[in-house]
Every structure is written in C-alpha cells, then in structure tokens.
GROMACS .gro file of C-alpha atoms in nm:
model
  376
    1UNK     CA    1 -16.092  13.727  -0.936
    2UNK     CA    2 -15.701  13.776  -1.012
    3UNK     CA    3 -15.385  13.619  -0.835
    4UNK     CA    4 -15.246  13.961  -0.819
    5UNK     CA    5 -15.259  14.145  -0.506
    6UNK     CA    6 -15.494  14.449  -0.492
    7UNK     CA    7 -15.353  14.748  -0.634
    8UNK     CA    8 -15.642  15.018  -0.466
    9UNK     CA    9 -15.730  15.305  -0.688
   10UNK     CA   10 -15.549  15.619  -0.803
   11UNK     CA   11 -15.294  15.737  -0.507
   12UNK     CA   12 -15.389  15.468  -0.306
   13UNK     CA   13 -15.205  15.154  -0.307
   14UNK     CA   14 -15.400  14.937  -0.072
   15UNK     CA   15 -15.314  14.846   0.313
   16UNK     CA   16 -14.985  14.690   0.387
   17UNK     CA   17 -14.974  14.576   0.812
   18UNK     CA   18 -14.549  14.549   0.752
   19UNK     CA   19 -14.513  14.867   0.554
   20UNK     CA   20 -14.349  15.136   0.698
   21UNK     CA   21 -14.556  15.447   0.838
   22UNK     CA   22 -14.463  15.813   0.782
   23UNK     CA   23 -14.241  15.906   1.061
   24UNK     CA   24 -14.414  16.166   1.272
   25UNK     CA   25 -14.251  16.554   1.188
   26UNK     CA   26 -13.950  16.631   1.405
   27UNK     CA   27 -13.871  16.275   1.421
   28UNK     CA   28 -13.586  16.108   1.168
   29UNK     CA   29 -13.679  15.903   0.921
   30UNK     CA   30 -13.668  15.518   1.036
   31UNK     CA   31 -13.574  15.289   0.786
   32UNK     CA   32 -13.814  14.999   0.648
   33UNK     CA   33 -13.761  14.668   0.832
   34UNK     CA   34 -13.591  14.381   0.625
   35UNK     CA   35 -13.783  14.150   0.844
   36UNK     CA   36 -14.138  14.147   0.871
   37UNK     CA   37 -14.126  13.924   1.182
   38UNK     CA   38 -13.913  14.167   1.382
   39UNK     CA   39 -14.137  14.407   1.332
   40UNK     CA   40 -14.427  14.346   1.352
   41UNK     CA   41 -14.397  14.400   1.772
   42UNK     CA   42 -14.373  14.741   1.684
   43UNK     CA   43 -14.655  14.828   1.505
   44UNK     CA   44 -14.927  14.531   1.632
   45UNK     CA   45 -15.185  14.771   1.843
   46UNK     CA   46 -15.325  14.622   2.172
   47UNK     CA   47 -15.712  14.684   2.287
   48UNK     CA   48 -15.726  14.675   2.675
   49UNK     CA   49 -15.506  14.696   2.990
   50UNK     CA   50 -15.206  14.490   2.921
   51UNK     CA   51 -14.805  14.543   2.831
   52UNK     CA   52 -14.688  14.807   2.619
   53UNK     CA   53 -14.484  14.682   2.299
   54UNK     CA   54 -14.445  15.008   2.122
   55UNK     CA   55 -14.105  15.196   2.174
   56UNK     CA   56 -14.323  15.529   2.379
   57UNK     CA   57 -14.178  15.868   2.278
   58UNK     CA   58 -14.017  15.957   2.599
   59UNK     CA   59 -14.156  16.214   2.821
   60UNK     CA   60 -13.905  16.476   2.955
   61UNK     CA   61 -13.931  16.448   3.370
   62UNK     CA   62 -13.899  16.751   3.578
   63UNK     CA   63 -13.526  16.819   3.712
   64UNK     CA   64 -13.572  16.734   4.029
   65UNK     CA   65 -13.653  16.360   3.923
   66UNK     CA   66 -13.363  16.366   3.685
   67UNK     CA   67 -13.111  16.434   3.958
   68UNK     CA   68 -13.051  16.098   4.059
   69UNK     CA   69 -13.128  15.947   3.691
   70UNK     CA   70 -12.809  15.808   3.519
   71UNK     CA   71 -12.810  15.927   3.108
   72UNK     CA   72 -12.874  15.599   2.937
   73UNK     CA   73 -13.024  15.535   2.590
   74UNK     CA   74 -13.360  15.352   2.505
   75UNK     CA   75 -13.180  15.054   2.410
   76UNK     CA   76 -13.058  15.020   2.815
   77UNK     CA   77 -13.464  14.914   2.863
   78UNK     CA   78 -13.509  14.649   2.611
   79UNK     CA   79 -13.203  14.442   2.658
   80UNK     CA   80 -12.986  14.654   2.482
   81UNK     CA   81 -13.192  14.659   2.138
   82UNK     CA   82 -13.029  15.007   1.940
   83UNK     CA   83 -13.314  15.105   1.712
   84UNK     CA   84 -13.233  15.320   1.418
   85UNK     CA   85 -13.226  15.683   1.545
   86UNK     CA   86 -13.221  15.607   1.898
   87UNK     CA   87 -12.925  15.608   2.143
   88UNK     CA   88 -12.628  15.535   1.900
   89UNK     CA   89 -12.495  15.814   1.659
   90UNK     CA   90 -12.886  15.976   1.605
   91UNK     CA   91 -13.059  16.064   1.840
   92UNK     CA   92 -13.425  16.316   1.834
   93UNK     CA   93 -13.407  16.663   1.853
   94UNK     CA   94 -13.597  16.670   2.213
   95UNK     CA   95 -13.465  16.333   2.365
   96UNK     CA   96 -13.086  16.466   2.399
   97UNK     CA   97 -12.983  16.391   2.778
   98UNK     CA   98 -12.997  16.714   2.981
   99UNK     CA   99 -12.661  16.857   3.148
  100UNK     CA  100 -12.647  16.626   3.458
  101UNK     CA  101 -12.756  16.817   3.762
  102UNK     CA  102 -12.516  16.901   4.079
  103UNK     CA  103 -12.497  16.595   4.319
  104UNK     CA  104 -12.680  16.618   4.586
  105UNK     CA  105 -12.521  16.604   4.968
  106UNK     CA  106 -12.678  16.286   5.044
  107UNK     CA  107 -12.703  16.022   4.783
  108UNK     CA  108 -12.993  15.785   4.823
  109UNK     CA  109 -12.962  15.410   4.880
  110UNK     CA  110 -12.988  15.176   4.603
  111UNK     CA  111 -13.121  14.883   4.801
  112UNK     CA  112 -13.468  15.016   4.895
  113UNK     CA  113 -13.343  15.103   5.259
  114UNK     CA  114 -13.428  15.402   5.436
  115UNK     CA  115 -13.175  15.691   5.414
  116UNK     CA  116 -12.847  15.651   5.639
  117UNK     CA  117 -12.792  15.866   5.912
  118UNK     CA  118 -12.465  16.036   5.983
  119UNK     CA  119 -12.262  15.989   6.319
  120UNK     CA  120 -12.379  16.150   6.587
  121UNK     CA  121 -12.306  16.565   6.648
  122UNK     CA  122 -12.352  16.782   6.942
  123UNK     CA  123 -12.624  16.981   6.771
  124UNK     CA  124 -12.847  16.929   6.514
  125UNK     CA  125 -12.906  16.543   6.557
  126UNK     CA  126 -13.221  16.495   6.728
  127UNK     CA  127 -13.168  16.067   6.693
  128UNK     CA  128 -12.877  16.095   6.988
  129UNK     CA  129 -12.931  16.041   7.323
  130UNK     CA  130 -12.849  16.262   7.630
  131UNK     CA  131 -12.554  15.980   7.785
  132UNK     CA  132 -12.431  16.045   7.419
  133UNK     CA  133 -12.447  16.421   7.362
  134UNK     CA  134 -12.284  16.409   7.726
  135UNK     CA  135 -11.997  16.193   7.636
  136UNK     CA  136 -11.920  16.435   7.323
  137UNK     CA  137 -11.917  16.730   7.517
  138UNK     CA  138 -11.662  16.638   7.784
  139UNK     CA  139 -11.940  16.529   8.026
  140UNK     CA  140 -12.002  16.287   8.264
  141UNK     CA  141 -12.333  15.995   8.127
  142UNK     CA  142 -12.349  15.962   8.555
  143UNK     CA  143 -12.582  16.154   8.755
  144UNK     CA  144 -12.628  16.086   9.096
  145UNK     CA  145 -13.014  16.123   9.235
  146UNK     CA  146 -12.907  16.416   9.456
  147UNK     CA  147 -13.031  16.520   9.770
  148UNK     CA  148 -13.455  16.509   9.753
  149UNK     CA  149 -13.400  16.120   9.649
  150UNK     CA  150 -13.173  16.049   9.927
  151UNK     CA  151 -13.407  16.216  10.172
  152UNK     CA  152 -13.690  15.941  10.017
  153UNK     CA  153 -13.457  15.658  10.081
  154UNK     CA  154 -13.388  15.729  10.442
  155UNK     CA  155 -13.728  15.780  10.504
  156UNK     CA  156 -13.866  15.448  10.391
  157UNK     CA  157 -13.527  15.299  10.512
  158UNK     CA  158 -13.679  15.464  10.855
  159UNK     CA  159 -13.972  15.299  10.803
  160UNK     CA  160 -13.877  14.968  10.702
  161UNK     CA  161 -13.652  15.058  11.045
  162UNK     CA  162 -13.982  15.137  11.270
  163UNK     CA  163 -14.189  14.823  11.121
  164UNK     CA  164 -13.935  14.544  11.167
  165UNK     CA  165 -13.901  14.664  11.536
  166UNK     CA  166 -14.299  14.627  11.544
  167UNK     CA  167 -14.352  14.283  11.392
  168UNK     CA  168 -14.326  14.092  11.037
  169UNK     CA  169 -14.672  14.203  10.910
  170UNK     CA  170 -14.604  14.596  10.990
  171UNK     CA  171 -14.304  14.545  10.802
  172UNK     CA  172 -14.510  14.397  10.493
  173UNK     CA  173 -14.648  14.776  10.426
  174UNK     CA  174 -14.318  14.949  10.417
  175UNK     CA  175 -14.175  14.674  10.211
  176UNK     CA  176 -14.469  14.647   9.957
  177UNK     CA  177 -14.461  14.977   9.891
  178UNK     CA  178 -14.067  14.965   9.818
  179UNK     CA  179 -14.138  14.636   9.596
  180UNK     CA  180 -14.378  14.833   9.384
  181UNK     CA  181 -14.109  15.119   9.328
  182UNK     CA  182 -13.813  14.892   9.236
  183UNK     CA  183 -14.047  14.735   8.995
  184UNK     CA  184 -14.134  15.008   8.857
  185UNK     CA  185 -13.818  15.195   8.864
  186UNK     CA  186 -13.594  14.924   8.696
  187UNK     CA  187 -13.794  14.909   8.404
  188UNK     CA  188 -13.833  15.343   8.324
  189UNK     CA  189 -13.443  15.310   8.437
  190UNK     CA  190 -13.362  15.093   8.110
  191UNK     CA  191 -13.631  15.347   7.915
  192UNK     CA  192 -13.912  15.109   7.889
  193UNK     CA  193 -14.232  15.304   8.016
  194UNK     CA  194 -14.502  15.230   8.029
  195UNK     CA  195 -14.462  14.891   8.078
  196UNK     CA  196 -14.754  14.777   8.236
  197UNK     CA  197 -14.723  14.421   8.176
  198UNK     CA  198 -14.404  14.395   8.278
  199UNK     CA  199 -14.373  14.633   8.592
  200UNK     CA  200 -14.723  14.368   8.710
  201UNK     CA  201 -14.550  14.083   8.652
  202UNK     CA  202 -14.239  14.156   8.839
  203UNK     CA  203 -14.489  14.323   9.121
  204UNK     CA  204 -14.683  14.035   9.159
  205UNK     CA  205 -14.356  13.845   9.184
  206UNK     CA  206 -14.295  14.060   9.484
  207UNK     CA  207 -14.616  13.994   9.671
  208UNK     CA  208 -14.573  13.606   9.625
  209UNK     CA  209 -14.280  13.612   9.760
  210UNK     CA  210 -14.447  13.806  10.066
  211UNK     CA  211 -14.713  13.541  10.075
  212UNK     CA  212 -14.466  13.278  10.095
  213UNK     CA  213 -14.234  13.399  10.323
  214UNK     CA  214 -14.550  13.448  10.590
  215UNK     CA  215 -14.666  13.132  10.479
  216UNK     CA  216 -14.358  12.907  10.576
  217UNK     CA  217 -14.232  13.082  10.870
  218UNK     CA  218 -14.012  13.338  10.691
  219UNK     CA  219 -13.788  13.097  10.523
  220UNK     CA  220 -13.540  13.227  10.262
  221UNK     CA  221 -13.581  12.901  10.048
  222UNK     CA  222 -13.954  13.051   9.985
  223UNK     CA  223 -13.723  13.334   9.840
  224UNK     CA  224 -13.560  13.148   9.600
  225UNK     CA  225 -13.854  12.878   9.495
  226UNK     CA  226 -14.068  13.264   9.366
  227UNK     CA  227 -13.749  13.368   9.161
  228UNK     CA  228 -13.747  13.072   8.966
  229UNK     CA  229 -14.094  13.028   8.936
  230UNK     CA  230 -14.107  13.371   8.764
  231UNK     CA  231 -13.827  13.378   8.575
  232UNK     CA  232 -14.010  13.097   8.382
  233UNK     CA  233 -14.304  13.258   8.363
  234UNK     CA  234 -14.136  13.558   8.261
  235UNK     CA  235 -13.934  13.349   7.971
  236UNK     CA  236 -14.276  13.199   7.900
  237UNK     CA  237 -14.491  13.508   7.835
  238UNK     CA  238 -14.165  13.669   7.593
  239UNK     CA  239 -14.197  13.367   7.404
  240UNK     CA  240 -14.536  13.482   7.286
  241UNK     CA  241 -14.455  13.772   7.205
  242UNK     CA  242 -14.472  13.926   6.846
  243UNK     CA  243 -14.215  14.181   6.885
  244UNK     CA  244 -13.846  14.144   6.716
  245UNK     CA  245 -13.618  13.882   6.824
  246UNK     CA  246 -13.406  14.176   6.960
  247UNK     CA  247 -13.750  14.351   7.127
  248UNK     CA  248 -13.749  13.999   7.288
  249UNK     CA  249 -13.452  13.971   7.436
  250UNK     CA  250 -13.419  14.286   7.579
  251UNK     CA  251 -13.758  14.275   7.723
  252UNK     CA  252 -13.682  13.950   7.866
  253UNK     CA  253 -13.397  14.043   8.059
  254UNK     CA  254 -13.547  14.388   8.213
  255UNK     CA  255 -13.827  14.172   8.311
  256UNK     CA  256 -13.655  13.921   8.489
  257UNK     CA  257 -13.427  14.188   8.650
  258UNK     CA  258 -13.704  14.366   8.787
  259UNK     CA  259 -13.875  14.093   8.907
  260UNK     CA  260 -13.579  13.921   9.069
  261UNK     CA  261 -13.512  14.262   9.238
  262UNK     CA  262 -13.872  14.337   9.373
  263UNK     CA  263 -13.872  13.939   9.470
  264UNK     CA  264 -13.499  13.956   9.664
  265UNK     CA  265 -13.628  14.269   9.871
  266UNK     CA  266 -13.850  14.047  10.078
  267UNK     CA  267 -13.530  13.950  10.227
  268UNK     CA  268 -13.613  14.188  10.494
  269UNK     CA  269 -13.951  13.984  10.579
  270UNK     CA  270 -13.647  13.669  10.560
  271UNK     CA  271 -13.421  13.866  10.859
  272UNK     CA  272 -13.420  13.889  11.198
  273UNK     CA  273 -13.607  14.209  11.328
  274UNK     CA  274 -13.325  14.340  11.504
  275UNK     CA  275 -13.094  14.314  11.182
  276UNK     CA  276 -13.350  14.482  11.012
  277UNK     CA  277 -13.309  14.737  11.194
  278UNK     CA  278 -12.935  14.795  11.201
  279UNK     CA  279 -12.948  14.735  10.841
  280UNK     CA  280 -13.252  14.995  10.691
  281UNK     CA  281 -13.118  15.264  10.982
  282UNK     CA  282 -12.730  15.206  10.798
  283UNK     CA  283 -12.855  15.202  10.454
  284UNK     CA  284 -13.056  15.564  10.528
  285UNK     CA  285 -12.760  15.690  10.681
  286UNK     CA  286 -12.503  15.573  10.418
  287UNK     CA  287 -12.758  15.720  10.188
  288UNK     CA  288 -12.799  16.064  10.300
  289UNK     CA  289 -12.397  16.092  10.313
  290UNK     CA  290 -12.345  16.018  10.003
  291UNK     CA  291 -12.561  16.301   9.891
  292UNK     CA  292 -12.318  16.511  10.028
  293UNK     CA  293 -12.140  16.773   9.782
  294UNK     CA  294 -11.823  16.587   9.811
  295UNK     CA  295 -11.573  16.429   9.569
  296UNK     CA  296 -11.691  16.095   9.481
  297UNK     CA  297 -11.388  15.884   9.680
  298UNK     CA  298 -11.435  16.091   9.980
  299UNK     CA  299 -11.800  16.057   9.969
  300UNK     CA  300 -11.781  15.668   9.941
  301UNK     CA  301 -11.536  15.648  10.196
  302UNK     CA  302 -11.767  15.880  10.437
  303UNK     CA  303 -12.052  15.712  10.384
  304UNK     CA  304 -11.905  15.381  10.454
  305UNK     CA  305 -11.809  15.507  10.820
  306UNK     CA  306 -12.096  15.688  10.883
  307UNK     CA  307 -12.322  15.347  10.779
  308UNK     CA  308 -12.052  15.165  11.043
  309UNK     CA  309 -12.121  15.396  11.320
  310UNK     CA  310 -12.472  15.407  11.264
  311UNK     CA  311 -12.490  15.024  11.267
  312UNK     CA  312 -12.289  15.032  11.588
  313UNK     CA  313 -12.525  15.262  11.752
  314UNK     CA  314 -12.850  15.091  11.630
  315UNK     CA  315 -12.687  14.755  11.728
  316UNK     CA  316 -12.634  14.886  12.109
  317UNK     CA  317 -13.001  14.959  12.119
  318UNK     CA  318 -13.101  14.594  11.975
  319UNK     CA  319 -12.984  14.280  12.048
  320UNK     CA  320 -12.671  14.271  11.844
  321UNK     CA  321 -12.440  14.465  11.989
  322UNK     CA  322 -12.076  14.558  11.837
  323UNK     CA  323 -12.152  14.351  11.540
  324UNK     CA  324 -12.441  14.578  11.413
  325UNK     CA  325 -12.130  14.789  11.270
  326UNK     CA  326 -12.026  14.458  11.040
  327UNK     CA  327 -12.397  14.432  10.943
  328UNK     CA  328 -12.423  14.800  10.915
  329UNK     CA  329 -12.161  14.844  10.668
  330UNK     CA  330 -12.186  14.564  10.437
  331UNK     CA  331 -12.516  14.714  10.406
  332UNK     CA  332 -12.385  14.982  10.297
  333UNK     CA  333 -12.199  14.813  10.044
  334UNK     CA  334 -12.499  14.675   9.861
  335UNK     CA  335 -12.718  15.015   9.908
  336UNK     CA  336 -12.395  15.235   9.708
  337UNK     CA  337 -12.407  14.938   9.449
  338UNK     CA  338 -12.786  14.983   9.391
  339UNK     CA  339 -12.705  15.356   9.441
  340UNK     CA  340 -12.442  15.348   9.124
  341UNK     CA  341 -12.689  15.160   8.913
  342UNK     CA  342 -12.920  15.420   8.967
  343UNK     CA  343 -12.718  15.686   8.853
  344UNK     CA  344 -12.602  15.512   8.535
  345UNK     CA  345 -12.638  15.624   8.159
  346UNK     CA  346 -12.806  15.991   8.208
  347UNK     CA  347 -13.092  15.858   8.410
  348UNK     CA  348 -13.397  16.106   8.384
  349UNK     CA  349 -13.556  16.268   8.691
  350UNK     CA  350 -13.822  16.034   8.712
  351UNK     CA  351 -13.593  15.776   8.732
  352UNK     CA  352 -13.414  15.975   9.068
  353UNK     CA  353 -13.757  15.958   9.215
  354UNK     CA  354 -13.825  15.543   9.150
  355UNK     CA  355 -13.516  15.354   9.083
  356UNK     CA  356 -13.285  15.636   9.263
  357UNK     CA  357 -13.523  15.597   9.602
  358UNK     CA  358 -13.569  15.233   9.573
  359UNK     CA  359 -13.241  15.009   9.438
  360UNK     CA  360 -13.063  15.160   9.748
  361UNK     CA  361 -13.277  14.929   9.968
  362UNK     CA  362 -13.355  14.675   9.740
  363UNK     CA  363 -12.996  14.585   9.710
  364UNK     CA  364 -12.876  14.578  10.073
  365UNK     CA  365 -13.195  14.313  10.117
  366UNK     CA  366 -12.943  14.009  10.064
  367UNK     CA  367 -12.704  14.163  10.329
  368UNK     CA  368 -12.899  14.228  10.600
  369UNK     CA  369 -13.070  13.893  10.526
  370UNK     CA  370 -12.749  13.677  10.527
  371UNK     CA  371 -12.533  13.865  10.762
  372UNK     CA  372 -12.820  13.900  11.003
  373UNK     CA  373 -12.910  13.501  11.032
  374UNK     CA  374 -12.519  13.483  11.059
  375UNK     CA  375 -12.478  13.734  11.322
  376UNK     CA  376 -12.750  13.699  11.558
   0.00000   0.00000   0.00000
C-alpha cells in the first residue's frame, strides 16, 4: 500500500468524478472547473424519476411553437447562470436563435385567460346578439308582436270578458290559463328557457293566489300576503343555488318578476264582474288597434280612444255606465305598458306567442282591480 494516488496502467490514468469529460463533437470545448463543488451538479447522474440537474442539449421546436417564444439564452432558466459557450459571446453551431417569425394577428394572453374577443361587427361575429347586430345596422332592437299575437290577446281578453259575466269560478279557467303564459313568457322573454323550476314556482304562485282569493271572499289583501310569501321563497331557493353570484342574481330577479306578474293577474278574480268586463273587452280592443300598420304615436293615440269607446259601450251594457270609459282606458294604459315590454330587446317569435299574448292582460290586472272597486 502507497500514499500516492493510483496512477492506472499505460494510457489510463485512473477515474477522476471532477475531471473534465471530452466535450461531445460539434460542441466547443468547455473549460475545466476551478471548483470542484460547483461542479459537481453537473456531472452527478440521477437513477429514477426526479429533477434534472444537467444543462440538456436543447431540442430545436417546430416553428409554429417558436412563434410566440421570445430568443433568450440558457442562462435566462437557471437564474441567469452564463456557462462557458452558452448564451454570451459562444454559442453552438445548432442552438443559434432562428429569425423570429411574423407576428401573428392575435397575440395570446399572458395570464392564462382565454383569448379576447374583438368588438362586435355586423358579420362574421357569431358571439353578438340580434338587439345588437340591429343597433349596428341602423335598426330598430323593438319588435312589436304583430297581428296573430294581438288576435290571441283579444281572444282570451274575450274570454276572461265572457267568464267574469258568468261567475268567479268560470273566470278561474280563463285566468289560469293566462297565469301559466305570463309565467312562462317572462322568463323565455329575458332568454332563460327552459326554466322549469322557475316558470313552476312563479305558476304555483299564481294558483295560490287563486286559492286565496276564493278562499277569503276575493280580497285583494290575499293578493298581496302570496307576493310576499313567494318572493321569500323565491330569495330562499336562489340562495341554494350553486350557480355564479351573477347567475344568482339575475335568476333571482326574473323569478320574482314572473311570479309577481302571474300572482298580480288574479286581480281579475279581486274585481267586480262588471269591471271585468269593461276592462278585458278594452284591453282586447286597445290591443287589436295597436296592431294596426300605423306610426307608433298615431297608433297609441288610436288605441287609447278606441279602448275609451269600447269601455263606454261595455259599461252601458253593465252596471257602470259612463264611467266604464275611465276604467276602459286606464286599462288600456297598463295593457300598452305590458305591450312595450313585450316588444323589447329583439324578442324572438316565441316570445310574440307567450309574453306578447299574455303581459297585455297581465298588466291591466291592477287597473281594472283598483279602478273597478273605486268605480262601482
């Protein structure tokens, strides 16, 4: 045994874990390390799945993943370590930074969010709505429901007409079947459908209301006690949802809207029989006018007058007389109101057919209701 270290034989000069290796061809020549402790991460070997510590030749991507790529050198990954031979003044033969590629139209976010989209065009943006495509092409986001949904509306307005001169419980079928519509209408009007859920709980509303109404004598307190007994529940079941605060919010508020407007059309089961029947026989007429191809102020203003005269005439056949015109046209009022709302935002023709049929009525409930107690 000897102190000296071991020599090997000829042309072989033993095993040295800090000596430097042969660079591979085509690569320069890296100089020995003065330190053995800062390298030796560089040549330790690792068995198993774990982190890599060896500076990787790099692998050339294809172009298209190089587009959005920013040149940097090797040194940019480790903290800004240079190496001798990579990144500063040398640099290998195959690693040189290709010419950077033309910049695409759209560059990419940098924050991990999905792409941007550009403002909205007339063509060839699918994400824009119709009210919007309308507004950028000169055109009106209002369409009225037109003639066919008009002809609906005085029909159950007849109907609601023909019941209330019957009785209170042949007035109930008319009604429930205009409940069901409103519900059902408001929500596909704000573009929620289906909305089973919702359109049920704002029908059921309706039918309570019904069952109250009968139940105390046709009171209009029974009216008001349902409304705020479902907006509760209504606040109550959103509150369990799982959907987005936003989700939430607006589903909320087209739920309570629907319900409070299926709930306020039992106002007709709340009126007078007689002002019923001014009031639906007004509403269908004011209804039907306003279909007419006329411009807007003149149809408003016709409409008005006919729903007047019609209330005067349906008045001289009931009980109330020349005030039936009052009651006629502040029914009238209501039923344009609902009318407008129907029409709003680009509505679809499904929407004509529900909300366009029903929210005439549904909204001249309160009139005939309060002007009738006060008139007759």
């Amino acid at each position: 045994m000897t102190d000296q270290p071991y020599q090997g034989y000829d042309g072989y000069d033993g095993y040295d874990p800090y000596r430097q290796q042969p660079a591979p061809q085509g690569w320069p020549q890296q100089q020995p390390y003065d330190d053995p402790q800062a390298a030796q991460p560089y040549t330790q070997q690792w068995q198993g799945q774990t982190w890599e510590t060896q500076v990787q030749p790099p692998v050339a991507p294809p172009a298209e993943e190089t587009a959005y790529m920013p040149s940097q050198g090797a040194g940019a990954a480790y903290g800004g370590y240079q190496e001798p031979g990579w990144g500063g003044t040398q640099a290998p033969a195959h690693a040189q930074t290709p010419a950077p590629a033309q910049a695409p139209a759209q560059t990419p976010p940098t924050d991990g969010s999905e792409p941007g989209y550009g403002p909205a065009t007339v063509a060839g943006n699918a994400r824009i709505t119709d009210a919007q495509r309308a507004r950028l092409e000169g055109r009106s986001p209002i369409i009225e429901p037109g003639v066919q949904p008009a002809g609906l509306t005085a029909l159950l307005g007849l109907l609601l007409a023909g019941a209330a001169a019957i009785g209170p419980y042949a007035l109930v079928v008319p009604l429930v079947a205009l409940q069901a519509v409103t519900a059902a209408g408001w929500f596909r009007l704000n573009g929620m459908w289906p909305a089973r859920q919702g359109i049920a709980l704002a029908f059921a509303g309706a039918l309570t209301a019904d069952v109250a109404l009968l139940a105390s004598g046709r009171t209009p307190a029974a009216i008001l006690g349902t409304l705020g007994v479902w907006v509760l529940l209504a606040l109550v079941l959103q509150l369990r949802s799982h959907a987005d605060p936003d989700e939430r919010m607006y589903g909320l508020m087209a739920t309570v809207a629907s319900a409070a407007l299926a709930i306020v059309a039992s106002g007709y089961l709340a009126s007078h029989g007689d002002a019923v029947t001014v009031g639906a026989a007004s509403v269908a007429v004011a209804v039907l006018v306003r279909a007419l191809p006329l411009p807007t102020p003149a149809s408003v203003a016709a409409s008005l007058l006919a729903a007047a005269g019609a209330g005067a005439l349906a008045g001289a056949l009931t009980g109330l007389g020349s005030a039936g015109a009052l009651l006629g046209a502040g029914a009238a009022v209501c039923a344009l109101i609902g009318h407008r709302a129907a029409s709003y935002d680009y509505p679809s023709r499904f929407v004509h057919f529900t909300a366009g049929v029903a929210l005439p009525l549904a909204a001249a409930a309160p009139a005939v209701c309060l002007l009738g107690r006060a008139l007759v």
